[in-house]
Amino acid sequence: MKLRNLLTTAVGTAGVIAGVNRVLMARAGDLEPPLVGADGTYRWRGFDITYTEAGDPDNPDVLLVHGISAASSSREFANVFESLSREYHVIAPDLPGFGRSDRPPLLYSSSLYETFLRDAIRSLVEEPRIVASSLSGGYAASAAAETDVDSLVLIAPTDSTMSDSPRSWLRTVFRAPLVGTGLFNLLVSKPGIKYFHRDHGYANMDNLTDETLEYQWKTAHQPGARYAPASFVSGYLDPDASLAETLAAVDAPVTLVWGRDADITPVSAGRALAKKTDSRLVVFDDAKLLPHVEHPAAFVGVVADDIDEAPSTAVSTT
């Protein structure tokens, strides 16, 4: 009798979880374009990769590469996209497994993203200025070491995230059809997203707009949304090579951008990396992991190598 009751409870619980998962996905609906510009699709190794471009194609190219998280997309650059497009031809893709790009149930890896960026640089842009955030900074550095780029602007780049070594059991849990989807939905609930940003993303939570929160929630509830983040949280997206070694092989100027209040990747790590790689370090006051979101005008000045134009209260060169 106890076993039958236990099984009945388990089946009922599973039914509730499945029902909640379906409701959340239905509520999310289709994902609208992340940025204002012309939509494009790049067919890459079986993926349809969506991107937004803006600006005069005769101007120098800038490739914007969003960071990696459970709710990432190219909308990360919404605050700087239009301003950059006035002087540059700007292209911002949604990485494989994120945003409006294809999200098949692959075992995502760092090498996939490094290869994607290498190929995208050769196919979509010409000697671009690359702007890349967090873990994608490592991918961009690897791609830049093998391609022709004008320069790199890396926002709190890292080569290490969730653990010292990959955890296959955690990836398996998040990829599970029922339990994995349920756990992922808890992680990317609006309170969950706000909790992460409050702790690590924003120095001033007033800079997290309702529109951004809604978009992040919607992108995290698209079909297949959990597969790439499953590899992220389990450590499989960390680059194999150290970031310092990779940057040493890049034959282009490198600017590192850091928020002074960042804790996951503290500014002390930025200083050490800048010293090892002979890179310029720009530190934003009143910022954590997203200085380009919290101080967009000053950040555009950094990308344009026009730091003297940036407000002195927001930025310092270290």
XYZ file of C-alpha atoms in Angstrom:
318
model
C 0.000 0.000 0.000
C 2.821 2.400 0.918
C 4.587 1.689 -2.367
C 1.404 2.272 -4.334
C 0.817 5.549 -2.524
C 4.393 6.607 -3.186
C 4.077 5.811 -6.872
C 0.767 7.650 -7.082
C 2.328 10.720 -5.466
C 5.322 10.577 -7.794
C 3.147 10.307 -10.882
C 0.967 13.163 -9.662
C 3.985 15.353 -8.951
C 5.454 14.594 -12.366
C 2.147 15.538 -13.943
C 2.111 18.862 -12.117
C 5.692 19.645 -13.164
C 4.947 18.755 -16.789
C 1.839 20.929 -16.716
C 3.711 23.914 -15.272
C 6.477 23.508 -17.862
C 3.941 23.564 -20.700
C 2.153 26.606 -19.305
C 5.375 28.589 -18.949
C 6.484 27.825 -22.496
C 3.080 28.766 -23.858
C 3.124 32.052 -21.916
C 6.545 32.957 -23.325
C 5.379 32.741 -26.941
C 7.628 33.621 -29.857
C 10.716 35.693 -29.155
C 10.753 39.119 -30.778
C 13.924 40.639 -32.305
C 16.394 41.603 -29.586
C 17.667 44.798 -31.214
C 16.505 47.491 -33.634
C 18.075 46.832 -37.025
C 18.008 44.491 -39.989
C 17.523 40.798 -39.184
C 19.794 38.252 -40.822
C 20.430 34.512 -40.713
C 23.820 32.844 -40.998
C 23.715 29.147 -41.822
C 26.501 27.532 -39.844
C 27.139 23.777 -39.592
C 23.463 22.882 -39.441
C 22.473 25.835 -37.237
C 20.425 28.826 -38.310
C 22.165 31.645 -36.470
C 20.188 34.877 -36.238
C 21.857 38.255 -36.032
C 20.974 41.936 -36.138
C 22.983 44.451 -38.123
C 22.862 48.214 -38.363
C 24.984 51.050 -39.676
C 26.660 51.806 -42.991
C 28.267 48.642 -44.430
C 31.132 50.819 -45.686
C 32.049 51.730 -42.111
C 34.421 49.584 -40.026
C 32.832 46.408 -38.677
C 32.082 45.777 -35.010
C 31.061 42.279 -33.896
C 29.162 42.205 -30.594
C 29.280 38.852 -28.780
C 26.968 38.434 -25.805
C 27.971 36.604 -22.649
C 26.903 33.161 -21.483
C 24.252 32.661 -18.838
C 20.907 30.932 -18.437
C 19.081 33.843 -20.109
C 21.591 35.309 -22.548
C 20.996 36.863 -25.954
C 22.316 39.691 -28.097
C 19.844 42.002 -26.328
C 22.668 42.452 -23.838
C 23.898 45.217 -26.178
C 20.575 47.062 -26.529
C 21.906 50.139 -24.713
C 24.918 50.595 -27.032
C 23.801 49.095 -30.347
C 22.250 52.210 -31.887
C 25.058 54.519 -30.736
C 27.741 52.244 -32.160
C 25.869 51.948 -35.464
C 26.304 55.699 -36.087
C 30.044 55.202 -36.639
C 30.344 51.481 -37.350
C 28.712 48.643 -39.224
C 27.545 46.619 -36.234
C 26.581 42.939 -36.204
C 25.248 41.181 -33.087
C 24.511 37.432 -33.368
C 22.636 35.238 -30.953
C 25.124 32.475 -30.190
C 24.180 28.857 -30.983
C 21.780 27.646 -28.303
C 20.650 31.152 -27.325
C 18.205 33.859 -28.333
C 16.505 33.307 -31.670
C 19.255 31.031 -33.000
C 18.713 27.281 -33.205
C 18.833 25.410 -29.894
C 19.176 21.698 -30.705
C 19.792 19.235 -27.841
C 23.552 19.040 -28.376
C 26.286 18.597 -25.795
C 27.497 22.184 -26.102
C 31.204 22.856 -25.587
C 33.702 25.700 -25.553
C 35.231 24.465 -28.810
C 31.840 24.849 -30.525
C 31.709 28.544 -29.617
C 35.362 29.159 -30.442
C 34.843 27.565 -33.866
C 31.623 29.482 -34.430
C 33.273 32.834 -33.739
C 36.270 31.995 -35.910
C 33.946 31.144 -38.810
C 31.645 34.111 -38.175
C 34.578 36.518 -38.254
C 35.595 35.137 -41.635
C 32.056 35.079 -43.050
C 30.107 37.990 -41.564
C 32.660 40.748 -40.980
C 35.999 42.030 -42.219
C 38.799 42.745 -39.727
C 36.271 43.709 -37.063
C 36.581 45.357 -33.723
C 35.259 42.576 -31.471
C 33.345 43.342 -28.291
C 32.725 40.255 -26.153
C 31.375 39.734 -22.666
C 32.377 37.382 -19.819
C 32.965 33.786 -20.952
C 32.554 34.798 -24.589
C 35.631 36.963 -24.127
C 37.662 33.765 -23.971
C 36.017 32.467 -27.144
C 36.632 35.764 -28.918
C 40.293 35.739 -27.896
C 40.712 32.222 -29.261
C 39.041 33.172 -32.556
C 41.062 36.392 -32.823
C 44.293 34.420 -32.477
C 43.418 32.634 -35.742
C 41.797 35.442 -37.749
C 42.395 39.045 -38.748
C 40.793 41.472 -36.301
C 41.225 45.169 -35.683
C 41.064 44.995 -31.894
C 39.405 43.307 -28.930
C 37.280 44.918 -26.231
C 36.592 42.271 -23.592
C 34.136 42.892 -20.766
C 35.170 41.052 -17.572
C 36.437 38.093 -19.628
C 37.012 34.768 -17.937
C 38.154 31.234 -18.688
C 36.637 29.677 -15.566
C 33.069 29.662 -14.330
C 31.166 27.145 -12.257
C 33.705 24.572 -11.119
C 37.306 23.458 -11.381
C 36.289 20.473 -13.503
C 33.180 19.544 -15.521
C 30.363 17.791 -13.667
C 28.646 15.376 -16.019
C 25.936 14.464 -13.497
C 24.764 18.073 -13.283
C 24.563 18.412 -17.045
C 22.571 15.181 -17.199
C 20.109 16.465 -14.598
C 19.486 19.736 -16.437
C 19.066 17.941 -19.759
C 16.445 15.541 -18.354
C 13.092 16.182 -20.081
C 10.914 16.604 -16.991
C 13.065 17.278 -13.950
C 15.641 19.249 -15.927
C 13.051 21.549 -17.435
C 11.460 22.075 -14.025
C 14.781 22.944 -12.371
C 15.736 25.234 -15.229
C 12.404 27.029 -15.007
C 13.068 27.709 -11.329
C 16.508 29.058 -12.169
C 15.169 31.420 -14.849
C 12.043 32.589 -13.069
C 11.859 36.368 -12.845
C 12.798 36.287 -9.135
C 15.722 34.004 -10.031
C 16.969 36.327 -12.774
C 16.623 39.356 -10.501
C 18.478 37.562 -7.699
C 21.473 36.901 -9.969
C 21.550 40.471 -11.260
C 21.250 41.904 -7.763
C 24.148 39.798 -6.509
C 26.451 39.906 -9.518
C 25.105 41.755 -12.555
C 24.133 45.308 -11.629
C 25.556 47.811 -9.179
C 22.295 49.759 -9.444
C 19.224 47.564 -9.897
C 17.300 50.554 -11.273
C 19.278 49.909 -14.468
C 17.519 46.551 -14.905
C 14.458 47.610 -16.860
C 11.180 45.733 -16.926
C 11.662 45.257 -20.682
C 15.054 43.614 -20.197
C 13.764 41.350 -17.437
C 10.798 40.310 -19.565
C 13.004 39.560 -22.571
C 15.420 37.492 -20.506
C 12.524 35.520 -19.068
C 11.047 34.917 -22.514
C 14.326 33.844 -24.125
C 14.894 31.380 -21.266
C 11.499 29.778 -21.903
C 11.906 29.027 -25.595
C 12.036 25.401 -26.819
C 15.472 23.922 -26.154
C 16.513 26.830 -23.939
C 18.082 24.650 -21.232
C 20.582 22.685 -23.356
C 23.386 25.238 -23.738
C 22.994 26.517 -20.138
C 23.147 22.872 -18.956
C 26.695 22.725 -20.296
C 27.428 26.147 -18.819
C 26.373 25.417 -15.227
C 28.207 22.068 -15.292
C 31.515 23.598 -16.440
C 31.644 22.271 -20.004
C 31.794 25.717 -21.607
C 35.055 26.791 -19.972
C 37.838 27.176 -22.575
C 40.592 24.580 -22.457
C 43.425 27.130 -22.717
C 44.023 29.856 -20.151
C 42.833 33.299 -21.164
C 46.267 34.826 -20.563
C 47.910 32.328 -22.925
C 45.246 32.857 -25.564
C 45.476 36.648 -25.434
C 49.250 36.434 -25.760
C 48.717 34.913 -29.216
C 46.430 37.726 -30.396
C 48.151 40.159 -32.759
C 45.829 43.090 -32.104
C 45.290 45.705 -29.371
C 43.289 44.432 -26.396
C 41.211 46.517 -24.001
C 39.841 44.909 -20.849
C 36.743 46.532 -19.338
C 35.808 45.858 -15.725
C 33.242 46.959 -13.207
C 34.959 48.040 -10.007
C 32.326 46.273 -7.899
C 32.396 42.951 -9.784
C 32.719 39.961 -7.485
C 32.512 36.816 -9.643
C 35.434 38.094 -11.710
C 36.887 40.838 -9.482
C 38.830 43.805 -10.795
C 41.976 42.347 -9.218
C 41.736 39.559 -11.810
C 41.486 42.230 -14.500
C 44.624 43.960 -13.252
C 46.543 40.681 -13.198
C 45.355 39.765 -16.691
C 46.194 43.207 -18.076
C 49.708 42.968 -16.624
C 50.297 39.486 -18.033
C 49.060 40.345 -21.507
C 50.145 43.990 -21.797
C 46.525 45.014 -22.306
C 44.782 48.267 -21.468
C 42.461 48.027 -18.477
C 39.483 50.376 -18.162
C 37.595 50.261 -14.861
C 34.043 51.557 -14.480
C 32.931 52.822 -11.105
C 29.429 51.891 -9.956
C 29.348 48.752 -12.094
C 29.593 44.983 -11.677
C 29.534 42.538 -14.589
C 27.619 44.805 -16.974
C 29.403 48.184 -17.275
C 28.253 48.467 -20.904
C 24.642 48.209 -19.726
C 24.959 50.551 -16.748
C 27.195 53.162 -18.441
C 26.421 52.882 -22.166
C 27.655 56.307 -23.326
C 31.000 55.934 -21.582
C 31.362 52.385 -22.862
C 30.790 53.486 -26.474
C 33.652 55.920 -25.960
C 35.899 53.062 -24.876
C 34.981 50.972 -27.931
C 35.738 53.958 -30.152
C 39.140 54.406 -28.457
C 37.857 57.776 -27.322
C 38.125 57.335 -23.590
C 38.822 61.047 -23.089
C 35.214 61.625 -24.155
C 33.925 59.356 -21.374
C 32.686 60.933 -18.130
C 35.585 60.970 -15.651
C 33.273 59.947 -12.816
C 32.400 56.681 -14.543
C 35.647 55.447 -16.055
C 39.301 55.279 -15.168
C 42.232 53.804 -17.037
C 44.318 51.579 -14.805
